[in-house]
Short mmCIF file of C-alpha atoms in Angstrom, two decimals:
data_model
loop_
_atom_site.label_atom_id
_atom_site.label_comp_id
_atom_site.label_asym_id
_atom_site.label_seq_id
_atom_site.Cartn_x
_atom_site.Cartn_y
_atom_site.Cartn_z
CA MET A 6 18.85 -43.35 34.98
CA ILE A 7 22.39 -41.61 35.13
CA TYR A 8 22.14 -37.88 33.78
CA PHE A 9 24.56 -35.94 31.59
CA ASP A 10 22.15 -33.26 30.38
CA SER A 11 23.90 -30.17 32.03
CA ASP A 12 25.84 -28.83 34.92
CA TYR A 13 22.94 -27.52 37.12
CA LEU A 14 21.35 -30.77 37.79
CA GLU A 15 22.43 -31.21 41.22
CA GLY A 16 21.43 -28.77 44.16
CA ALA A 17 24.55 -27.01 45.69
CA HIS A 18 27.87 -28.26 47.26
CA PRO A 19 27.70 -29.32 50.87
CA LYS A 20 29.99 -26.61 52.18
CA VAL A 21 27.43 -23.96 50.48
CA MET A 22 24.51 -25.80 52.42
CA GLU A 23 26.55 -25.77 55.56
CA LEU A 24 27.26 -22.29 55.51
CA LEU A 25 23.75 -21.40 54.45
CA GLU A 26 22.45 -23.63 57.46
CA LYS A 27 24.65 -22.18 59.72
CA THR A 28 23.63 -18.35 59.15
CA ASN A 29 20.01 -19.41 58.53
CA PHE A 30 18.67 -17.61 61.36
CA GLU A 31 21.27 -14.59 61.39
CA GLN A 32 19.20 -11.30 60.79
CA THR A 33 20.92 -8.94 58.36
CA VAL A 34 19.84 -6.14 55.91
CA GLY A 35 18.33 -6.94 52.79
CA TYR A 36 19.05 -6.36 48.91
CA GLY A 37 22.75 -7.16 49.11
CA GLU A 38 24.10 -4.78 51.50
CA ASP A 39 24.67 -7.29 54.42
CA PRO A 40 28.16 -8.52 55.63
CA TYR A 41 27.93 -11.81 53.63
CA CYS A 42 27.84 -9.99 50.51
CA ALA A 43 30.61 -7.61 51.33
CA GLN A 44 32.72 -10.56 52.21
CA ALA A 45 32.13 -12.06 48.81
CA ARG A 46 32.88 -8.90 47.22
CA GLU A 47 36.18 -8.66 48.97
CA ILE A 48 37.17 -12.06 48.13
CA ILE A 49 36.45 -11.32 44.35
CA ALA A 50 38.20 -7.97 44.16
CA LYS A 51 41.03 -9.86 45.42
CA LEU A 52 41.05 -12.63 43.09
CA CYS A 53 40.46 -9.94 40.23
CA ILE A 54 43.62 -8.20 41.27
CA GLY A 55 45.57 -11.08 41.88
CA SER A 56 48.08 -9.11 44.20
CA ASP A 57 48.24 -11.02 47.36
CA SER A 58 48.85 -14.32 49.15
CA GLU A 59 45.28 -15.23 49.80
CA SER A 60 44.23 -14.58 46.11
CA GLN A 61 47.29 -16.35 44.92
CA CYS A 62 46.09 -19.42 46.76
CA SER A 63 42.45 -19.60 46.15
CA ALA A 64 42.62 -20.68 42.47
CA PRO A 65 44.72 -23.92 41.94
CA HIS A 66 46.43 -23.90 38.47
CA PRO A 67 45.18 -26.82 36.34
CA ALA A 68 48.43 -28.46 36.31
CA GLN A 69 48.39 -28.64 40.16
CA SER A 70 46.38 -30.41 42.97
CA PRO A 71 43.82 -28.27 45.04
CA SER A 72 46.37 -29.08 47.82
CA GLN A 73 49.15 -27.32 46.02
CA CYS A 74 47.10 -24.51 44.75
CA CYS A 75 48.39 -21.45 43.07
CA ALA A 76 46.45 -19.09 41.11
CA PRO A 77 46.97 -18.43 37.45
CA GLN A 78 48.71 -15.02 37.68
CA PRO A 79 48.39 -11.96 34.96
CA SER A 80 50.15 -13.02 31.93
CA GLN A 81 51.28 -9.30 31.43
CA PRO A 82 52.99 -7.18 34.05
CA GLN A 83 50.68 -6.26 37.23
CA SER A 84 51.30 -2.52 36.60
CA LEU A 85 49.50 -2.64 33.18
CA ALA A 86 46.43 -3.44 34.88
CA LEU A 87 46.12 -0.17 36.76
CA MET A 88 43.23 -1.87 39.00
CA LYS A 89 42.97 -1.41 42.83
CA PRO A 90 40.14 -3.32 44.65
CA GLU A 91 38.34 -0.32 44.83
CA ASP A 92 38.00 -0.39 40.99
CA VAL A 93 36.29 -3.85 41.03
CA HIS A 94 32.48 -3.64 41.55
CA VAL A 95 30.66 -6.85 42.23
CA HIS A 96 26.87 -7.11 42.10
CA PHE A 97 24.82 -10.46 42.68
CA LEU A 98 21.94 -11.93 40.51
CA VAL A 99 20.42 -15.14 40.62
CA GLY A 100 20.65 -16.45 37.25
CA GLY A 101 22.51 -16.34 33.94
CA THR A 102 19.67 -15.19 31.79
CA GLN A 103 18.74 -12.46 34.17
CA THR A 104 22.14 -11.41 34.37
CA ASN A 105 22.59 -11.27 30.54
CA THR A 106 19.48 -9.06 30.00
CA THR A 107 20.38 -6.67 32.97
CA VAL A 108 24.00 -6.21 31.87
CA ILE A 109 23.19 -5.86 28.41
CA ALA A 110 20.05 -3.53 28.81
CA SER A 111 22.29 -1.26 31.05
CA VAL A 112 24.82 -0.54 28.57
CA LEU A 113 23.19 -0.25 25.35
CA ARG A 114 21.18 2.79 24.55
CA PRO A 115 17.88 2.43 22.66
CA HIS A 116 19.06 2.34 19.09
CA GLN A 117 21.98 -0.21 19.74
CA GLY A 118 22.47 -3.73 19.38
CA VAL A 119 24.88 -6.47 20.88
CA ILE A 120 27.23 -8.50 18.71
CA SER A 121 27.23 -11.89 19.41
CA CYS A 122 28.26 -15.26 17.81
CA ILE A 123 25.33 -16.81 16.20
CA SER A 124 25.65 -19.95 18.51
CA GLY A 125 25.86 -17.46 21.36
CA HIS A 126 23.63 -18.38 24.47
CA ILE A 127 21.88 -14.71 24.01
CA ASN A 128 21.22 -15.56 20.42
CA VAL A 129 19.86 -19.34 20.67
CA HIS A 130 19.03 -20.12 24.49
CA GLU A 131 17.07 -17.33 25.87
CA SER A 132 14.01 -17.21 24.11
CA GLY A 133 14.27 -13.75 22.65
CA ALA A 134 15.24 -12.20 26.27
CA ILE A 135 17.49 -9.55 24.87
CA GLU A 136 15.22 -8.57 22.15
CA SER A 137 12.53 -8.05 24.77
CA THR A 138 14.69 -5.33 26.34
CA GLY A 139 14.17 -3.64 22.85
CA HIS A 140 17.73 -4.46 21.83
CA LYS A 141 18.81 -6.72 19.00
CA VAL A 142 21.19 -9.55 18.86
CA LEU A 143 23.63 -8.80 16.00
CA GLY A 144 24.70 -12.26 15.11
CA ILE A 145 27.94 -12.94 13.55
CA ALA A 146 29.10 -16.58 12.07
CA GLY A 147 32.06 -17.70 14.52
CA VAL A 148 34.41 -20.44 14.53
CA ASP A 149 34.00 -23.45 17.02
CA GLY A 150 31.81 -20.91 19.13
CA LYS A 151 34.08 -17.96 19.05
CA ILE A 152 34.34 -14.59 17.39
CA SER A 153 37.49 -12.84 16.52
CA ALA A 154 38.55 -9.21 16.74
CA ARG A 155 38.76 -9.06 12.74
CA GLN A 156 34.96 -10.13 12.61
CA VAL A 157 34.09 -7.48 15.17
CA LYS A 158 35.87 -4.79 13.31
CA GLU A 159 34.14 -5.93 10.09
CA ALA A 160 30.77 -5.65 11.58
CA TYR A 161 31.59 -2.36 12.93
CA ASP A 162 33.01 -0.90 9.95
CA GLU A 163 30.06 -2.50 7.81
CA HIS A 164 27.66 -0.47 9.66
CA TRP A 165 29.41 2.79 9.69
CA ASN A 166 30.38 2.60 6.05
CA ASP A 167 26.84 2.00 5.12
CA ALA A 168 25.32 4.99 3.68
CA ASN A 169 22.17 4.24 5.52
CA HIS A 170 23.58 3.38 8.96
CA GLU A 171 21.10 5.71 10.60
CA HIS A 172 18.24 3.12 9.43
CA MET A 173 19.99 0.36 10.92
CA VAL A 174 20.82 -0.88 14.49
CA GLN A 175 23.96 0.38 15.64
CA PRO A 176 26.57 -2.12 17.27
CA GLY A 177 27.22 -0.92 20.83
CA MET A 178 28.63 -3.87 22.52
CA VAL A 179 30.09 -7.38 22.05
CA TYR A 180 29.02 -10.46 23.85
CA ILE A 181 31.11 -13.59 24.39
CA SER A 182 31.17 -16.48 26.53
CA ASN A 183 34.01 -18.45 28.28
CA PRO A 184 33.63 -21.22 27.77
CA THR A 185 31.37 -21.08 24.78
CA GLU A 186 28.26 -22.93 24.08
CA TYR A 187 30.69 -25.52 22.46
CA GLY A 188 32.76 -25.77 25.53
CA THR A 189 35.93 -24.01 23.63
CA LEU A 190 38.04 -21.37 25.42
CA TYR A 191 39.36 -17.60 24.30
CA SER A 192 42.97 -17.39 24.70
CA LEU A 193 44.90 -14.48 26.35
CA GLU A 194 45.94 -13.50 22.79
CA GLU A 195 42.21 -13.86 21.39
CA LEU A 196 40.89 -11.78 24.41
CA THR A 197 43.65 -9.22 24.06
CA GLU A 198 42.73 -8.74 20.52
CA LEU A 199 38.99 -8.32 21.37
CA HIS A 200 39.69 -5.78 24.11
CA ASN A 201 42.03 -3.78 22.01
CA VAL A 202 39.33 -3.63 18.97
CA CYS A 203 36.49 -2.72 21.38
CA LYS A 204 38.65 0.11 22.71
CA GLU A 205 39.40 1.21 19.36
CA CYS A 206 35.70 1.34 18.11
CA GLY A 207 34.07 2.47 21.47
CA LEU A 208 32.30 -1.00 22.10
CA VAL A 209 31.69 -2.54 25.66
CA LEU A 210 33.11 -6.07 25.71
CA PHE A 211 31.00 -8.31 28.19
CA MET A 212 32.09 -11.84 28.74
CA ASP A 213 29.32 -14.49 30.08
CA GLY A 214 30.99 -16.58 32.77
CA ALA A 215 28.08 -19.14 33.67
CA ARG A 216 30.86 -21.79 33.36
CA LEU A 217 33.91 -19.60 34.06
CA GLY A 218 35.14 -21.92 36.58
CA TYR A 219 35.41 -24.86 33.92
CA GLY A 220 37.17 -22.54 31.62
CA LEU A 221 39.55 -21.56 34.35
CA MET A 222 40.62 -24.95 35.68
CA SER A 223 40.97 -26.46 32.03
CA ASP A 224 44.65 -27.64 31.04
CA ALA A 225 43.92 -25.56 27.81
CA ASN A 226 43.29 -22.13 29.69
CA THR A 227 45.67 -19.43 29.22
CA LEU A 228 43.57 -16.72 31.17
CA SER A 229 43.61 -15.96 34.64
CA LEU A 230 40.91 -13.93 36.54
CA PRO A 231 43.13 -10.79 36.46
CA ASP A 232 43.53 -10.86 32.89
CA ILE A 233 39.53 -11.32 32.40
CA ALA A 234 39.13 -8.45 34.62
CA ARG A 235 41.77 -6.45 33.02
CA LEU A 236 40.58 -6.96 29.28
CA THR A 237 36.91 -6.88 29.78
CA ASP A 238 34.57 -4.04 30.85
CA VAL A 239 32.09 -6.58 32.54
CA PHE A 240 31.97 -10.24 33.29
CA TYR A 241 30.43 -12.81 35.63
CA ILE A 242 31.38 -15.51 37.90
CA GLY A 243 28.97 -18.16 37.49
CA GLY A 244 27.62 -19.86 40.65
CA THR A 245 24.42 -21.88 39.21
CA LYS A 246 26.33 -24.20 37.18
CA VAL A 247 29.53 -24.45 39.52
CA GLY A 248 28.13 -25.44 42.98
CA ALA A 249 25.65 -22.90 44.14
CA LEU A 250 21.94 -23.32 44.60
CA PHE A 251 21.66 -20.32 42.43
CA GLY A 252 23.53 -17.05 41.66
CA GLU A 253 26.03 -15.21 39.38
CA ALA A 254 28.58 -12.68 40.52
CA VAL A 255 28.57 -9.80 38.03
CA VAL A 256 32.15 -8.06 37.95
CA ILE A 257 32.10 -4.37 36.65
CA THR A 258 35.83 -2.98 35.89
CA ASN A 259 34.47 -0.17 34.06
CA GLU A 260 33.63 2.58 36.29
CA ALA A 261 31.18 4.30 33.99
CA LEU A 262 29.01 0.94 33.73
CA ASN A 263 28.71 0.70 37.33
CA ARG A 264 26.87 4.05 37.66
CA ASP A 265 23.31 3.27 38.60
CA PHE A 266 23.58 -0.51 38.11
CA ARG A 267 21.72 -1.18 41.19
CA TYR A 268 18.90 0.89 40.22
CA LEU A 269 18.76 -1.30 36.94
CA ILE A 270 19.16 -4.45 38.87
CA LYS A 271 15.90 -3.50 40.75
CA GLN A 272 14.11 -2.54 37.59
CA ARG A 273 14.67 -5.75 35.85
CA GLY A 274 13.50 -7.57 38.89
CA GLY A 275 16.93 -8.90 39.76
CA MET A 276 17.37 -7.40 43.21
CA LEU A 277 16.99 -10.10 45.78
CA ALA A 278 15.45 -9.22 49.13
CA LYS A 279 17.41 -12.07 50.73
CA GLY A 280 20.50 -10.93 49.13
CA ARG A 281 22.59 -12.40 51.96
CA LEU A 282 21.83 -15.64 50.36
CA LEU A 283 23.89 -14.87 47.45
CA GLY A 284 26.80 -13.58 49.32
CA VAL A 285 26.97 -16.68 51.59
CA GLN A 286 26.87 -19.10 48.74
CA PHE A 287 30.02 -17.03 46.86
CA THR A 288 31.66 -16.65 50.15
CA ALA A 289 31.44 -20.71 50.65
CA LEU A 290 32.50 -21.31 47.21
CA LEU A 291 35.42 -18.76 46.91
CA GLN A 292 37.17 -18.21 50.17
CA ASP A 293 39.05 -21.61 50.40
CA GLY A 294 39.29 -22.26 46.55
CA LEU A 295 36.39 -24.82 46.46
CA TYR A 296 34.96 -23.17 43.35
CA PHE A 297 38.28 -24.06 41.59
CA SER A 298 38.83 -27.37 42.78
CA ILE A 299 35.02 -28.61 41.91
CA SER A 300 35.51 -27.25 38.66
CA ARG A 301 38.66 -29.01 37.88
CA HIS A 302 37.03 -32.03 39.18
CA ALA A 303 34.26 -31.91 36.17
CA ASP A 304 37.06 -31.06 33.55
CA GLU A 305 39.07 -34.33 34.46
CA LEU A 306 36.07 -36.48 34.14
CA ALA A 307 34.99 -34.78 30.96
CA MET A 308 38.34 -35.65 29.62
CA LYS A 309 37.87 -39.31 30.61
CA VAL A 310 34.67 -39.19 28.60
CA ARG A 311 36.36 -37.74 25.82
CA ASP A 312 39.18 -40.30 25.74
CA ALA A 313 36.71 -43.24 25.92
CA PHE A 314 34.58 -42.03 22.97
CA LYS A 315 37.95 -41.41 20.70
CA SER A 316 39.28 -44.80 22.06
CA ALA A 317 36.00 -46.57 20.86
CA GLY A 318 36.64 -44.97 17.47
CA TYR A 319 34.06 -42.18 17.61
CA SER A 320 34.77 -38.68 16.28
CA MET A 321 33.92 -35.43 18.14
CA LEU A 322 31.92 -32.53 16.61
CA ILE A 323 34.56 -30.13 18.31
CA ASP A 324 37.40 -30.14 20.46
CA SER A 325 36.34 -29.25 23.59
CA PRO A 326 38.81 -28.81 26.55
CA THR A 327 36.28 -28.26 29.31
CA ASN A 328 33.22 -30.23 30.88
CA GLN A 329 31.05 -30.24 27.53
CA GLN A 330 31.68 -33.01 25.22
CA PHE A 331 30.23 -33.69 21.82
CA PRO A 332 30.78 -37.24 20.37
CA ILE A 333 29.13 -37.99 16.79
CA LEU A 334 27.16 -41.20 17.25
CA PRO A 335 25.21 -43.67 15.18
CA ASN A 336 21.48 -43.14 15.86
CA ASP A 337 20.69 -46.69 16.77
CA MET A 338 23.51 -46.34 19.47
CA ILE A 339 22.00 -43.14 20.98
CA GLU A 340 18.56 -44.94 21.31
CA ARG A 341 20.42 -48.01 23.08
CA LEU A 342 22.51 -45.35 25.40
CA ARG A 343 19.32 -43.60 26.27
CA ARG A 344 17.94 -46.57 28.07
CA ASP A 345 20.15 -46.00 30.85
CA PHE A 346 21.64 -42.52 30.30
CA SER A 347 20.10 -39.13 29.81
CA PHE A 348 22.09 -36.69 27.34
CA GLU A 349 21.22 -33.71 24.96
CA THR A 350 20.84 -34.11 21.24
CA TRP A 351 23.05 -31.48 19.67
CA ALA A 352 23.30 -31.54 15.89
CA ALA A 353 22.26 -34.00 13.02
CA ILE A 354 25.19 -35.00 11.01
CA ASP A 355 23.78 -37.09 8.36
CA PRO A 356 20.70 -39.58 8.19
CA ASP A 357 22.31 -42.06 10.23
CA HIS A 358 24.44 -39.92 13.07
CA THR A 359 23.96 -37.14 15.12
CA ALA A 360 26.06 -35.18 17.55
CA VAL A 361 25.11 -35.39 21.04
CA ARG A 362 26.53 -33.46 24.09
CA PHE A 363 27.55 -35.08 27.56
CA CYS A 364 27.94 -32.93 30.29
CA THR A 365 29.83 -33.58 33.65
CA SER A 366 29.35 -31.19 36.53
CA TRP A 367 31.19 -30.23 39.97
CA TRP A 368 29.38 -33.12 41.58
CA THR A 369 29.56 -35.93 38.80
CA PRO A 370 30.53 -39.26 40.53
CA GLU A 371 33.38 -40.87 38.63
CA SER A 372 31.20 -44.02 38.90
CA ASN A 373 28.64 -42.44 36.60
CA VAL A 374 31.46 -41.94 33.99
CA ASP A 375 32.60 -45.54 34.62
CA ALA A 376 29.34 -46.68 33.89
CA LEU A 377 28.98 -44.67 30.55
CA ILE A 378 32.54 -46.21 29.51
CA ALA A 379 31.40 -49.52 30.19
CA ALA A 380 28.08 -48.92 28.35
CA LEU A 381 30.33 -48.11 25.24
#
């Protein structure tokens, strides 16, 4: 059986395992205050600033090979970022749901909720985790998994223009993911507009980056890490789905949100005693640009999958430029493919056709994709 269900089915990249093994018997302090977490924080801060040669060579541009790497740089003058390494606060947590609940609960007051696309991960795939913290997800209909600045402003105005707004959940922040649940991407223009409307309305902007590497390395991407750091209040660099055994790196660029955040990580059960295991993994992934090259690998294979389905005459549910692809297939064909391949059912289209998801990962062998194409 060949699996295309998700991008977290494998363990970890060999270089991650190598560094974990190499440092296995070292003694360090716990709870993320060790030298490896400090090193990973420094690397991430430099990547988010994008201001020196080390960070510029750590993230290959999609159009170049890893051996000819040059990081996508901020699309506006660096002076507009007004950011220094000490303005970038990095915290390590184990998984995506834990990260989303901790960040959102840390930001919102008891009467506030978070605006999200209806298809957003926190709204459909986290078993009510956000609601379990006492906060409501305020779902709005998006387009291709994305919400716009106009929609956020309309939701904000609808609340405050209602004479009964004190009896309703108040919008306090905006959640987006990049890539989205449909593999689509926010452009620099769209993220800038969201940033501006959130500032206008006093809303915190939070980007879920569980699959961030696959977004950054897509040919369709127009964002850099410095752009994301400048335009959001908090985001995270996903490791679980991009080469780590486990782990997400939360990046806070809004100083007010960083206050007491470690208290809240602890309170939510997210403070790993052996925290250095997280720092070691992100150091292995980021110090030589590995994170970006393996993300590029997944995107390239996903485009091969997409092109194969299109060439065979099948339409796609959505035009995804990243590692998730959603062909619409006859139901009888799906049953035949399931004899040799595992993949997710996504949405019923009509009685005879269903949209399914094929997901490539940082470690998907090209031979697996070739086998799928041969089966088509």
